[in-house]
């Protein structure tokens, strides 16, 4: 699994990360963050808990992506 950030222009996701060339043609999950909203920081423990919960809720989708 690999993570990076970028912006969307039209139908294209732009990043400054050249290592993405190694992932050409792979399936991806894209999360769009709304920059206009204010965000609060959370502890690592809470972040990991939320992340684990989301992974568990979407485990079938991740299995499909892994094929």
CSV table of N, CA and C in Angstrom, one decimal:
chain,number,residue,atom,x,y,z
A,1,UNK,N,0.8,-1.2,0.0
A,1,UNK,CA,0.0,0.0,0.0
A,1,UNK,C,0.9,1.2,0.0
A,2,UNK,N,0.5,2.3,-0.7
A,2,UNK,CA,1.2,3.5,-0.8
A,2,UNK,C,0.3,4.7,-0.7
A,3,UNK,N,0.7,5.8,-0.1
A,3,UNK,CA,-0.1,7.0,0.1
A,3,UNK,C,0.7,8.2,-0.4
A,4,UNK,N,0.0,9.2,-1.0
A,4,UNK,CA,0.6,10.4,-1.4
A,4,UNK,C,-0.5,11.5,-1.4
A,5,UNK,N,-0.2,12.7,-1.7
A,5,UNK,CA,-1.2,13.8,-1.8
A,5,UNK,C,-1.1,14.4,-3.2
A,6,UNK,N,-2.1,15.1,-3.6
A,6,UNK,CA,-2.1,15.8,-4.9
A,6,UNK,C,-3.4,16.7,-5.0
A,7,UNK,N,-3.6,17.2,-6.1
A,7,UNK,CA,-4.8,18.0,-6.4
A,7,UNK,C,-5.5,17.4,-7.6
A,8,UNK,N,-6.8,17.7,-7.8
A,8,UNK,CA,-7.6,17.3,-8.9
A,8,UNK,C,-7.8,18.5,-9.8
A,9,UNK,N,-7.5,18.3,-11.1
A,9,UNK,CA,-7.8,19.3,-12.1
A,9,UNK,C,-8.5,18.5,-13.2
A,10,UNK,N,-9.8,18.9,-13.4
A,10,UNK,CA,-10.7,18.2,-14.4
A,10,UNK,C,-10.8,16.7,-14.0
A,11,UNK,N,-10.4,15.9,-14.9
A,11,UNK,CA,-10.4,14.4,-14.6
A,11,UNK,C,-9.0,13.8,-14.3
A,12,UNK,N,-8.1,14.7,-13.9
A,12,UNK,CA,-6.7,14.3,-13.6
A,12,UNK,C,-6.3,14.6,-12.2
A,13,UNK,N,-5.7,13.6,-11.6
A,13,UNK,CA,-5.1,13.8,-10.2
A,13,UNK,C,-3.6,14.2,-10.4
A,14,UNK,N,-3.2,15.4,-10.0
A,14,UNK,CA,-1.8,15.8,-10.1
A,14,UNK,C,-1.1,15.7,-8.8
A,15,UNK,N,0.1,15.1,-8.9
A,15,UNK,CA,1.0,15.0,-7.7
A,15,UNK,C,2.4,15.4,-8.1
A,16,UNK,N,3.2,15.6,-7.1
A,16,UNK,CA,4.6,15.9,-7.3
A,16,UNK,C,5.5,14.7,-7.0
A,17,UNK,N,4.8,13.5,-6.9
A,17,UNK,CA,5.5,12.3,-6.4
A,17,UNK,C,5.8,11.5,-7.6
A,18,UNK,N,7.1,11.4,-8.1
A,18,UNK,CA,7.4,10.7,-9.3
A,18,UNK,C,7.4,9.2,-9.0
A,19,UNK,N,7.4,8.7,-7.8
A,19,UNK,CA,7.4,7.3,-7.6
A,19,UNK,C,6.1,6.6,-8.0
A,20,UNK,N,5.1,7.5,-8.3
A,20,UNK,CA,3.8,6.9,-8.7
A,20,UNK,C,3.9,6.2,-10.1
A,21,UNK,N,5.0,6.5,-10.8
A,21,UNK,CA,5.2,5.8,-12.1
A,21,UNK,C,5.3,4.3,-11.8
A,22,UNK,N,5.7,3.9,-10.7
A,22,UNK,CA,5.8,2.4,-10.3
A,22,UNK,C,4.4,1.8,-10.2
A,23,UNK,N,3.4,2.6,-10.0
A,23,UNK,CA,2.1,2.1,-9.8
A,23,UNK,C,1.1,2.3,-11.0
A,24,UNK,N,1.7,2.6,-12.1
A,24,UNK,CA,1.0,2.9,-13.4
A,24,UNK,C,0.0,1.7,-13.7
A,25,UNK,N,-1.3,2.0,-13.8
A,25,UNK,CA,-2.2,1.0,-14.2
A,25,UNK,C,-2.9,0.3,-13.0
A,26,UNK,N,-2.4,0.6,-11.8
A,26,UNK,CA,-3.0,-0.1,-10.6
A,26,UNK,C,-4.3,0.6,-10.2
A,27,UNK,N,-5.1,-0.1,-9.4
A,27,UNK,CA,-6.3,0.5,-8.9
A,27,UNK,C,-6.0,1.3,-7.7
A,28,UNK,N,-6.7,2.4,-7.5
A,28,UNK,CA,-6.4,3.3,-6.4
A,28,UNK,C,-7.7,3.7,-5.7
A,29,UNK,N,-7.5,4.2,-4.4
A,29,UNK,CA,-8.6,4.8,-3.6
A,29,UNK,C,-8.3,6.3,-3.5
A,30,UNK,N,-9.2,7.1,-3.9
A,30,UNK,CA,-9.0,8.6,-3.8
A,30,UNK,C,-9.9,9.1,-2.8
A,31,UNK,N,-9.4,9.9,-1.9
A,31,UNK,CA,-10.2,10.6,-0.8
A,31,UNK,C,-10.0,12.1,-1.1
A,32,UNK,N,-11.1,12.8,-1.3
A,32,UNK,CA,-11.1,14.2,-1.6
A,32,UNK,C,-11.4,15.0,-0.3
A,33,UNK,N,-10.4,15.9,0.1
A,33,UNK,CA,-10.6,16.7,1.3
A,33,UNK,C,-11.1,18.0,0.9
A,34,UNK,N,-12.0,18.5,1.6
A,34,UNK,CA,-12.6,19.9,1.4
A,34,UNK,C,-11.8,20.9,2.2
A,35,UNK,N,-10.9,21.6,1.4
A,35,UNK,CA,-10.0,22.6,2.1
A,35,UNK,C,-10.7,23.8,2.7
A,36,UNK,N,-12.0,24.0,2.4
A,36,UNK,CA,-12.6,25.2,3.0
A,36,UNK,C,-13.1,24.9,4.4
A,37,UNK,N,-13.1,23.7,4.9
A,37,UNK,CA,-13.6,23.3,6.2
A,37,UNK,C,-12.4,23.4,7.2
A,38,UNK,N,-12.6,23.8,8.4
A,38,UNK,CA,-11.6,23.8,9.4
A,38,UNK,C,-11.4,22.4,10.0
A,39,UNK,N,-10.2,22.0,10.2
A,39,UNK,CA,-9.9,20.6,10.7
A,39,UNK,C,-9.2,20.7,12.0
A,40,UNK,N,-9.5,19.8,12.9
A,40,UNK,CA,-8.9,19.7,14.2
A,40,UNK,C,-7.9,18.5,14.2
A,41,UNK,N,-6.8,18.7,15.0
A,41,UNK,CA,-5.8,17.6,15.0
A,41,UNK,C,-6.3,16.5,16.1
A,42,UNK,N,-6.0,15.3,15.8
A,42,UNK,CA,-6.3,14.2,16.8
A,42,UNK,C,-5.1,13.4,17.1
A,43,UNK,N,-5.1,12.7,18.2
A,43,UNK,CA,-4.0,11.9,18.7
A,43,UNK,C,-3.8,10.8,17.7
A,44,UNK,N,-2.5,10.3,17.7
A,44,UNK,CA,-2.2,9.1,16.9
A,44,UNK,C,-3.1,7.9,17.2
A,45,UNK,N,-3.3,7.7,18.5
A,45,UNK,CA,-4.2,6.6,18.9
A,45,UNK,C,-5.6,6.7,18.3
A,46,UNK,N,-6.2,7.9,18.4
A,46,UNK,CA,-7.5,8.0,17.8
A,46,UNK,C,-7.5,7.9,16.3
A,47,UNK,N,-6.5,8.4,15.7
A,47,UNK,CA,-6.3,8.3,14.2
A,47,UNK,C,-6.2,6.8,13.8
A,48,UNK,N,-5.4,6.0,14.5
A,48,UNK,CA,-5.2,4.6,14.2
A,48,UNK,C,-6.5,3.9,14.4
A,49,UNK,N,-7.2,4.2,15.5
A,49,UNK,CA,-8.5,3.6,15.8
A,49,UNK,C,-9.5,3.8,14.7
A,50,UNK,N,-9.6,5.1,14.2
A,50,UNK,CA,-10.6,5.4,13.2
A,50,UNK,C,-10.1,4.7,11.9
A,51,UNK,N,-8.8,4.7,11.6
A,51,UNK,CA,-8.3,4.0,10.4
A,51,UNK,C,-8.7,2.5,10.4
A,52,UNK,N,-8.4,1.9,11.5
A,52,UNK,CA,-8.7,0.5,11.6
A,52,UNK,C,-10.2,0.2,11.5
A,53,UNK,N,-11.0,1.1,12.0
A,53,UNK,CA,-12.4,0.9,11.9
A,53,UNK,C,-12.9,1.0,10.4
A,54,UNK,N,-12.3,2.0,9.7
A,54,UNK,CA,-12.7,2.2,8.3
A,54,UNK,C,-12.2,1.0,7.4
A,55,UNK,N,-11.0,0.5,7.7
A,55,UNK,CA,-10.5,-0.7,7.0
A,55,UNK,C,-11.4,-1.9,7.3
A,56,UNK,N,-11.8,-2.1,8.5
A,56,UNK,CA,-12.7,-3.2,8.8
A,56,UNK,C,-14.0,-3.1,8.1
A,57,UNK,N,-14.5,-1.9,8.0
A,57,UNK,CA,-15.8,-1.7,7.4
A,57,UNK,C,-15.7,-1.9,5.9
A,58,UNK,N,-14.6,-1.7,5.3
A,58,UNK,CA,-14.4,-1.7,3.8
A,58,UNK,C,-13.5,-2.9,3.4
A,59,UNK,N,-13.4,-3.9,4.2
A,59,UNK,CA,-12.4,-5.0,4.0
A,59,UNK,C,-12.7,-5.7,2.6
A,60,UNK,N,-13.9,-5.8,2.3
A,60,UNK,CA,-14.2,-6.5,1.0
A,60,UNK,C,-13.8,-5.7,-0.2
A,61,UNK,N,-13.9,-4.4,-0.1
A,61,UNK,CA,-13.4,-3.5,-1.2
A,61,UNK,C,-11.9,-3.6,-1.3
A,62,UNK,N,-11.2,-3.6,-0.2
A,62,UNK,CA,-9.8,-3.7,-0.2
A,62,UNK,C,-9.3,-5.1,-0.8
A,63,UNK,N,-10.1,-6.1,-0.5
A,63,UNK,CA,-9.7,-7.4,-1.0
A,63,UNK,C,-9.9,-7.4,-2.5
A,64,UNK,N,-10.9,-6.7,-3.0
A,64,UNK,CA,-11.2,-6.6,-4.5
A,64,UNK,C,-10.0,-5.9,-5.1
A,65,UNK,N,-9.6,-4.8,-4.5
A,65,UNK,CA,-8.5,-4.0,-5.0
A,65,UNK,C,-7.2,-4.8,-5.1
A,66,UNK,N,-7.0,-5.7,-4.1
A,66,UNK,CA,-5.8,-6.5,-4.0
A,66,UNK,C,-5.7,-7.5,-5.2
A,67,UNK,N,-6.8,-7.8,-5.8
A,67,UNK,CA,-6.8,-8.9,-6.9
A,67,UNK,C,-6.0,-8.4,-8.1
